[in-house]
């Protein structure tokens, strides 16, 4: 993305797809996914990962630029990764999509009130306040966040951090995986690839 | 359950997976494993001379037998030396199981002596890989890795084990079943899609089957023949599909692509329906995508859904194994005759025979391959390097059975020839295996001659000695205005090299000596090397120039035919 300040908003979104991947919570999974996207030339607009409702499984939300590759290829390639269990393209679904941003804006005693008014309109929270700056925290879809950023720009944005999108389908439909593993296997899968805690003997070979 | 060291668990696990041979090379961190090897006499270890050789041998072994090939290297340079071989197997979907040692767990991530992040390095060239941090994880990991390696679309896997994990002990808990939520290959093929495909086939007037490597992995030659015969569909193959369909069959029209037969390219380009089976529509096979046979409909049968629609839009996708899908398709299609279409291709073949070898006093490489074909009555297993000799070996030998031609297609790895052939010969100890080598490629891995001797393999090694990196020379001649740079090579005396290893050798300098030398080699019980001093400037024809479409296939120019 263009690093200049007014680079955040003219974002083209026409062909962005929201893909949710349920993946094994194992070391290296993020690298496998990221490296797949890099190698195949699929452009990632944002990627968010965290725990899901299922123990041992993480949820990745990937916003991918559909102009860089057919989303069907992206899904199929993701499925080829052994650690990827389920992939859903939410683009055709009725979804709730949210992102969180923290914006540190320059301000002073004179214009602080204006800024607070703006924050109010966007239902942004003030999470920090100092003599020359203020941190606003806002949750919403990208348009809302872009809107707030735009309004803050004239004051001077000192720092900006956005989480990238997470999304969920409305209604009863879910992307849950209902497939518990046999206990013996689950036990090994939980540790596979993870570092061993505690002291190990030193050995140089 | 028994208590075992990590090293024992690895070997026990591999043995349970049916592994009989490991191609490997020792080093510090795998010493615990080597120390344990004598306890497993059922596993034969073959000591290579370079880990790249180990990976290619495992690959050649797998391609020749259909079984999983195993290679082993130490950490750091041992592991990175395997990489070319792993990538070669990856590109051609070969089930190679690579096992590496790594530094002890305390040193992992600390740039320990001979540490290499081999799982990171091989992420994009393996189906899956594992770093094993606890001995109790070894049984499940070996089982899973082997399962992933040889099921679905086969491909390489890598298991990396720190030295102290080999040394630590735990209970050996062998899982009877594999349970991988993220890995469920589809074998069956969708019934509705199969019916739609059958309809398209019934309607087609100029159908053609393009059979690929997947038919070979699927062991589906008979099933393919049955479909082709019932609906009278001509069959061409990709280069790696050679042998998927018997080349002597009346419906066989050779193979297509950059150096495929003119008539095969024209048939593919003029068909109204392409049935791709176990092939991935590679650019070397299809020419310029955008101008391949406009208007053609494609049925694509492949076990990997990601291959479908990757390069070409597909009218009917069928995800499944060729072995399962083909018979069901055959059931549904109507018996048919395509007399006119076959006559059309026959006519093109008559006018552009492609495989005619001209009369010449020179020792033409095509003639050497053809003579080998005749002398071996078409029964030998042929393993090649990469370059002109590879293409001639594909063109002028005629193959009957799957696994008969073994060659690096997707990665095009020079140096594959000798270790690949060693692996094939180990897999098929009684078969007649010929390594057809480039004089360039041979020098990339020729140290493996020592393995031929150690293991007393009856391998026949033919060097196509043109004094050039011939394929590159051909490109410089055709596309770089004869500006020959870095392609001529001073060759060592290959016969003396063979001799130094204790391998018998023959040099062949004239056409008249070709057949007698091949006969002598066949009569000889042990290994033998023949240095064929072939014509130096022969080019491979036909050719689809780089970036051209199949319809732009060019044939040997008149001045070359007059040479
Ligand atoms: C110098 C040089 C020249 C070359 N010239 C040519 C040329 O003229 N023509 C040509 O064709 N190639 C040529 N090649 C090789 C080319 O680069 C590719 O390797 C080749 O075309 C791939 O063939 P393939 O698709 O059949 O096999 P692979 O690349 O091995 O693909 C196999 C396909 O089969 C599928 N599959 C696997 N198992 C099954 C199963 N059980 N059931 C169903 N499907 C399965 C896989 O998913 C995959 O899609 C050349 C290579 C070199 C080095
Ligand atoms: C490892 C590797 N390096 C470079 C190449 C590029 N390349 C393709 S064919 C070829 C020439 C091969 O020469 P040789 O082995 O003598 O075979 P010839 O073409 O002469 O039959 C080269 C250099 C390659 N395929 N593999
Ligand atoms: Mg050469």
mmCIF file of N, CA and C in Angstrom, chain A residues 24 28 31-32 35 39-40 57 73 76-77 79-85 179-182 184-185 187-189 191-196 200-205, chain B residues 29 104-108 113 120 123-124 127-131 133-134 136-137 140-141 144 148 153 163 173-175 177 179 181-184 304-306 308 310:
data_model
loop_
_atom_site.group_PDB
_atom_site.id
_atom_site.type_symbol
_atom_site.label_atom_id
_atom_site.label_comp_id
_atom_site.label_asym_id
_atom_site.label_seq_id
_atom_site.Cartn_x
_atom_site.Cartn_y
_atom_site.Cartn_z
ATOM 1 N N UNK A 24 -5.438 -25.794 11.129
ATOM 2 C CA UNK A 24 -4.877 -26.370 12.346
ATOM 3 C C UNK A 24 -4.061 -25.285 13.047
ATOM 4 N N UNK A 28 3.908 -22.641 11.978
ATOM 5 C CA UNK A 28 4.207 -22.713 10.543
ATOM 6 C C UNK A 28 2.998 -22.574 9.645
ATOM 7 N N UNK A 31 2.899 -19.261 7.904
ATOM 8 C CA UNK A 31 3.918 -19.176 6.856
ATOM 9 C C UNK A 31 3.492 -19.969 5.624
ATOM 10 N N UNK A 32 2.884 -21.133 5.840
ATOM 11 C CA UNK A 32 2.460 -21.930 4.685
ATOM 12 C C UNK A 32 1.447 -21.172 3.852
ATOM 13 N N UNK A 35 3.109 -18.047 2.274
ATOM 14 C CA UNK A 35 4.047 -18.415 1.223
ATOM 15 C C UNK A 35 3.299 -18.918 -0.011
ATOM 16 N N UNK A 39 3.792 -17.200 -3.606
ATOM 17 C CA UNK A 39 4.282 -17.981 -4.733
ATOM 18 C C UNK A 39 3.314 -17.977 -5.899
ATOM 19 N N UNK A 40 2.039 -18.020 -5.604
ATOM 20 C CA UNK A 40 1.050 -18.079 -6.676
ATOM 21 C C UNK A 40 0.665 -16.696 -7.170
ATOM 22 N N UNK A 57 -8.140 -25.316 16.529
ATOM 23 C CA UNK A 57 -8.318 -24.790 15.172
ATOM 24 C C UNK A 57 -8.342 -23.267 15.196
ATOM 25 N N UNK A 73 -9.328 -20.615 -7.704
ATOM 26 C CA UNK A 73 -7.952 -21.130 -7.616
ATOM 27 C C UNK A 73 -7.383 -20.921 -6.214
ATOM 28 N N UNK A 76 -8.870 -23.536 -3.979
ATOM 29 C CA UNK A 76 -8.345 -24.879 -4.256
ATOM 30 C C UNK A 76 -6.907 -25.019 -3.786
ATOM 31 N N UNK A 77 -6.133 -23.971 -4.001
ATOM 32 C CA UNK A 77 -4.734 -24.029 -3.572
ATOM 33 C C UNK A 77 -4.654 -24.086 -2.048
ATOM 34 N N UNK A 79 -6.830 -25.410 -0.097
ATOM 35 C CA UNK A 79 -7.227 -26.759 0.302
ATOM 36 C C UNK A 79 -6.076 -27.757 0.167
ATOM 37 N N UNK A 80 -5.149 -27.461 -0.723
ATOM 38 C CA UNK A 80 -4.028 -28.397 -0.888
ATOM 39 C C UNK A 80 -3.115 -28.416 0.330
ATOM 40 N N UNK A 81 -3.153 -27.355 1.124
ATOM 41 C CA UNK A 81 -2.337 -27.370 2.339
ATOM 42 C C UNK A 81 -2.987 -28.327 3.328
ATOM 43 N N UNK A 82 -2.180 -29.231 3.849
ATOM 44 C CA UNK A 82 -2.719 -30.271 4.721
ATOM 45 C C UNK A 82 -3.323 -29.642 5.982
ATOM 46 N N UNK A 83 -2.743 -28.558 6.450
ATOM 47 C CA UNK A 83 -3.222 -27.937 7.681
ATOM 48 C C UNK A 83 -4.484 -27.102 7.495
ATOM 49 N N UNK A 84 -4.893 -26.926 6.272
ATOM 50 C CA UNK A 84 -6.127 -26.163 6.023
ATOM 51 C C UNK A 84 -7.286 -27.140 5.954
ATOM 52 N N UNK A 85 -8.293 -26.907 6.799
ATOM 53 C CA UNK A 85 -9.366 -27.890 6.911
ATOM 54 C C UNK A 85 -10.602 -27.485 6.137
ATOM 55 N N UNK A 179 -15.702 -32.097 13.429
ATOM 56 C CA UNK A 179 -15.011 -33.347 13.223
ATOM 57 C C UNK A 179 -13.952 -33.552 14.279
ATOM 58 N N UNK A 180 -14.364 -34.045 15.427
ATOM 59 C CA UNK A 180 -13.370 -34.263 16.463
ATOM 60 C C UNK A 180 -12.383 -35.342 16.036
ATOM 61 N N UNK A 181 -11.174 -35.247 16.526
ATOM 62 C CA UNK A 181 -10.171 -36.252 16.190
ATOM 63 C C UNK A 181 -10.146 -37.316 17.281
ATOM 64 N N UNK A 182 -9.774 -38.530 16.928
ATOM 65 C CA UNK A 182 -9.588 -39.545 17.966
ATOM 66 C C UNK A 182 -8.585 -39.029 18.999
ATOM 67 N N UNK A 184 -6.182 -40.218 20.814
ATOM 68 C CA UNK A 184 -4.755 -40.559 20.688
ATOM 69 C C UNK A 184 -4.063 -39.690 19.636
ATOM 70 N N UNK A 185 -4.791 -39.473 18.574
ATOM 71 C CA UNK A 185 -4.209 -38.694 17.480
ATOM 72 C C UNK A 185 -4.209 -37.214 17.821
ATOM 73 N N UNK A 187 -3.887 -35.899 20.625
ATOM 74 C CA UNK A 187 -2.826 -35.595 21.581
ATOM 75 C C UNK A 187 -1.507 -35.292 20.868
ATOM 76 N N UNK A 188 -1.209 -36.089 19.888
ATOM 77 C CA UNK A 188 0.033 -35.862 19.136
ATOM 78 C C UNK A 188 -0.093 -34.591 18.284
ATOM 79 N N UNK A 189 -1.247 -34.436 17.643
ATOM 80 C CA UNK A 189 -1.428 -33.253 16.794
ATOM 81 C C UNK A 189 -1.261 -31.957 17.583
ATOM 82 N N UNK A 191 0.842 -31.313 19.884
ATOM 83 C CA UNK A 191 2.229 -30.918 20.160
ATOM 84 C C UNK A 191 3.073 -30.850 18.900
ATOM 85 N N UNK A 192 2.620 -31.511 17.824
ATOM 86 C CA UNK A 192 3.428 -31.580 16.612
ATOM 87 C C UNK A 192 4.027 -30.228 16.234
ATOM 88 N N UNK A 193 5.331 -30.213 16.077
ATOM 89 C CA UNK A 193 6.015 -29.014 15.623
ATOM 90 C C UNK A 193 6.281 -27.985 16.715
ATOM 91 N N UNK A 194 5.706 -28.181 17.903
ATOM 92 C CA UNK A 194 5.917 -27.179 18.958
ATOM 93 C C UNK A 194 7.197 -27.442 19.727
ATOM 94 N N UNK A 195 7.776 -26.371 20.154
ATOM 95 C CA UNK A 195 9.002 -26.459 20.960
ATOM 96 C C UNK A 195 8.719 -27.182 22.268
ATOM 97 N N UNK A 196 9.730 -27.837 22.786
ATOM 98 C CA UNK A 196 9.610 -28.530 24.068
ATOM 99 C C UNK A 196 9.943 -27.535 25.166
ATOM 100 N N UNK A 200 16.798 -28.721 28.055
ATOM 101 C CA UNK A 200 17.188 -29.901 27.290
ATOM 102 C C UNK A 200 18.708 -29.977 27.367
ATOM 103 N N UNK A 201 19.249 -31.171 27.247
ATOM 104 C CA UNK A 201 20.706 -31.279 27.301
ATOM 105 C C UNK A 201 21.354 -30.564 26.118
ATOM 106 N N UNK A 202 22.481 -29.933 26.353
ATOM 107 C CA UNK A 202 23.212 -29.263 25.281
ATOM 108 C C UNK A 202 24.014 -30.285 24.507
ATOM 109 N N UNK A 203 24.022 -30.127 23.187
ATOM 110 C CA UNK A 203 24.847 -31.033 22.405
ATOM 111 C C UNK A 203 25.249 -30.324 21.122
ATOM 112 N N UNK A 204 26.569 -30.300 20.837
ATOM 113 C CA UNK A 204 27.033 -29.743 19.573
ATOM 114 C C UNK A 204 27.544 -30.893 18.725
ATOM 115 N N UNK A 205 27.155 -30.921 17.461
ATOM 116 C CA UNK A 205 27.508 -32.089 16.654
ATOM 117 C C UNK A 205 28.385 -31.711 15.474
ATOM 118 N N UNK B 29 24.428 -35.404 12.766
ATOM 119 C CA UNK B 29 23.145 -35.491 13.463
ATOM 120 C C UNK B 29 22.351 -36.746 13.143
ATOM 121 N N UNK B 104 20.449 -30.529 17.445
ATOM 122 C CA UNK B 104 19.689 -30.828 18.652
ATOM 123 C C UNK B 104 18.759 -29.676 18.996
ATOM 124 N N UNK B 105 17.704 -30.001 19.720
ATOM 125 C CA UNK B 105 16.641 -29.011 19.959
ATOM 126 C C UNK B 105 17.133 -27.740 20.640
ATOM 127 N N UNK B 106 18.133 -27.868 21.516
ATOM 128 C CA UNK B 106 18.622 -26.658 22.183
ATOM 129 C C UNK B 106 19.241 -25.677 21.190
ATOM 130 N N UNK B 107 19.748 -26.208 20.084
ATOM 131 C CA UNK B 107 20.428 -25.328 19.132
ATOM 132 C C UNK B 107 19.535 -24.869 17.981
ATOM 133 N N UNK B 108 18.364 -25.457 17.871
ATOM 134 C CA UNK B 108 17.468 -25.061 16.775
ATOM 135 C C UNK B 108 17.129 -23.583 16.889
ATOM 136 N N UNK B 113 25.667 -25.330 14.508
ATOM 137 C CA UNK B 113 26.549 -25.851 13.461
ATOM 138 C C UNK B 113 25.752 -26.750 12.517
ATOM 139 N N UNK B 120 11.355 -24.974 6.396
ATOM 140 C CA UNK B 120 11.031 -23.691 5.764
ATOM 141 C C UNK B 120 11.431 -23.690 4.294
ATOM 142 N N UNK B 123 8.942 -25.845 2.134
ATOM 143 C CA UNK B 123 7.486 -25.644 2.179
ATOM 144 C C UNK B 123 6.865 -25.693 0.803
ATOM 145 N N UNK B 124 7.471 -24.981 -0.131
ATOM 146 C CA UNK B 124 6.794 -24.849 -1.413
ATOM 147 C C UNK B 124 7.156 -25.958 -2.393
ATOM 148 N N UNK B 127 4.553 -31.807 -0.525
ATOM 149 C CA UNK B 127 3.120 -31.827 -0.238
ATOM 150 C C UNK B 127 2.900 -31.392 1.200
ATOM 151 N N UNK B 128 3.838 -31.819 2.061
ATOM 152 C CA UNK B 128 3.760 -31.448 3.463
ATOM 153 C C UNK B 128 5.109 -31.780 4.080
ATOM 154 N N UNK B 129 5.446 -31.094 5.155
ATOM 155 C CA UNK B 129 6.669 -31.485 5.856
ATOM 156 C C UNK B 129 6.488 -31.333 7.362
ATOM 157 N N UNK B 130 7.376 -31.972 8.080
ATOM 158 C CA UNK B 130 7.250 -32.034 9.537
ATOM 159 C C UNK B 130 8.595 -31.772 10.193
ATOM 160 N N UNK B 131 8.562 -31.026 11.278
ATOM 161 C CA UNK B 131 9.710 -30.942 12.170
ATOM 162 C C UNK B 131 9.272 -31.653 13.447
ATOM 163 N N UNK B 133 9.555 -32.749 17.169
ATOM 164 C CA UNK B 133 10.222 -32.247 18.371
ATOM 165 C C UNK B 133 10.199 -33.220 19.545
ATOM 166 N N UNK B 134 9.474 -34.330 19.414
ATOM 167 C CA UNK B 134 9.373 -35.295 20.517
ATOM 168 C C UNK B 134 9.375 -36.690 19.948
ATOM 169 N N UNK B 136 7.852 -39.280 20.924
ATOM 170 C CA UNK B 136 6.533 -39.924 20.880
ATOM 171 C C UNK B 136 5.703 -39.503 19.667
ATOM 172 N N UNK B 137 6.163 -38.428 18.985
ATOM 173 C CA UNK B 137 5.428 -38.000 17.783
ATOM 174 C C UNK B 137 5.871 -38.761 16.542
ATOM 175 N N UNK B 140 3.337 -41.523 14.565
ATOM 176 C CA UNK B 140 2.239 -40.898 13.830
ATOM 177 C C UNK B 140 2.773 -40.061 12.665
ATOM 178 N N UNK B 141 3.884 -39.383 12.908
ATOM 179 C CA UNK B 141 4.423 -38.519 11.859
ATOM 180 C C UNK B 141 4.884 -39.341 10.644
ATOM 181 N N UNK B 144 1.727 -40.575 8.881
ATOM 182 C CA UNK B 144 1.031 -39.511 8.149
ATOM 183 C C UNK B 144 1.820 -39.086 6.912
ATOM 184 N N UNK B 148 0.481 -39.235 3.130
ATOM 185 C CA UNK B 148 0.345 -38.053 2.279
ATOM 186 C C UNK B 148 1.172 -38.225 1.010
ATOM 187 N N UNK B 153 -2.819 -37.107 -5.188
ATOM 188 C CA UNK B 153 -1.772 -36.786 -6.152
ATOM 189 C C UNK B 153 -0.453 -37.030 -5.443
ATOM 190 N N UNK B 163 18.740 -34.164 16.261
ATOM 191 C CA UNK B 163 19.562 -35.292 16.696
ATOM 192 C C UNK B 163 19.115 -35.880 18.035
ATOM 193 N N UNK B 173 3.912 -46.058 19.745
ATOM 194 C CA UNK B 173 2.463 -46.206 19.640
ATOM 195 C C UNK B 173 2.066 -46.043 18.175
ATOM 196 N N UNK B 174 1.953 -47.160 17.485
ATOM 197 C CA UNK B 174 1.715 -47.112 16.027
ATOM 198 C C UNK B 174 0.233 -46.939 15.739
ATOM 199 N N UNK B 175 -0.131 -45.833 15.080
ATOM 200 C CA UNK B 175 -1.551 -45.614 14.804
ATOM 201 C C UNK B 175 -1.995 -46.519 13.651
ATOM 202 N N UNK B 177 -4.680 -46.133 12.003
ATOM 203 C CA UNK B 177 -5.277 -45.308 10.963
ATOM 204 C C UNK B 177 -4.739 -43.889 10.979
ATOM 205 N N UNK B 179 -5.649 -40.002 10.519
ATOM 206 C CA UNK B 179 -6.826 -39.144 10.605
ATOM 207 C C UNK B 179 -6.380 -37.707 10.361
ATOM 208 N N UNK B 181 -7.850 -34.216 9.134
ATOM 209 C CA UNK B 181 -9.072 -33.506 8.770
ATOM 210 C C UNK B 181 -8.889 -32.672 7.510
ATOM 211 N N UNK B 182 -7.651 -32.257 7.265
ATOM 212 C CA UNK B 182 -7.411 -31.366 6.129
ATOM 213 C C UNK B 182 -6.916 -32.090 4.892
ATOM 214 N N UNK B 183 -7.038 -33.409 4.863
ATOM 215 C CA UNK B 183 -6.517 -34.133 3.697
ATOM 216 C C UNK B 183 -7.410 -35.323 3.369
ATOM 217 N N UNK B 184 -8.249 -35.154 2.397
ATOM 218 C CA UNK B 184 -9.178 -36.209 1.973
ATOM 219 C C UNK B 184 -9.217 -36.240 0.455
ATOM 220 N N UNK B 304 -6.338 -33.891 -8.712
ATOM 221 C CA UNK B 304 -6.083 -32.639 -7.983
ATOM 222 C C UNK B 304 -7.021 -31.547 -8.490
ATOM 223 N N UNK B 305 -8.009 -31.143 -7.687
ATOM 224 C CA UNK B 305 -8.969 -30.145 -8.172
ATOM 225 C C UNK B 305 -8.303 -28.847 -8.592
ATOM 226 N N UNK B 306 -7.165 -28.527 -7.987
ATOM 227 C CA UNK B 306 -6.517 -27.252 -8.311
ATOM 228 C C UNK B 306 -5.936 -27.250 -9.721
ATOM 229 N N UNK B 308 -7.590 -28.329 -12.267
ATOM 230 C CA UNK B 308 -8.705 -28.117 -13.191
ATOM 231 C C UNK B 308 -9.020 -26.636 -13.275
ATOM 232 N N UNK B 310 -6.925 -24.401 -14.118
ATOM 233 C CA UNK B 310 -5.756 -23.575 -13.803
ATOM 234 C C UNK B 310 -5.249 -22.852 -15.043
#
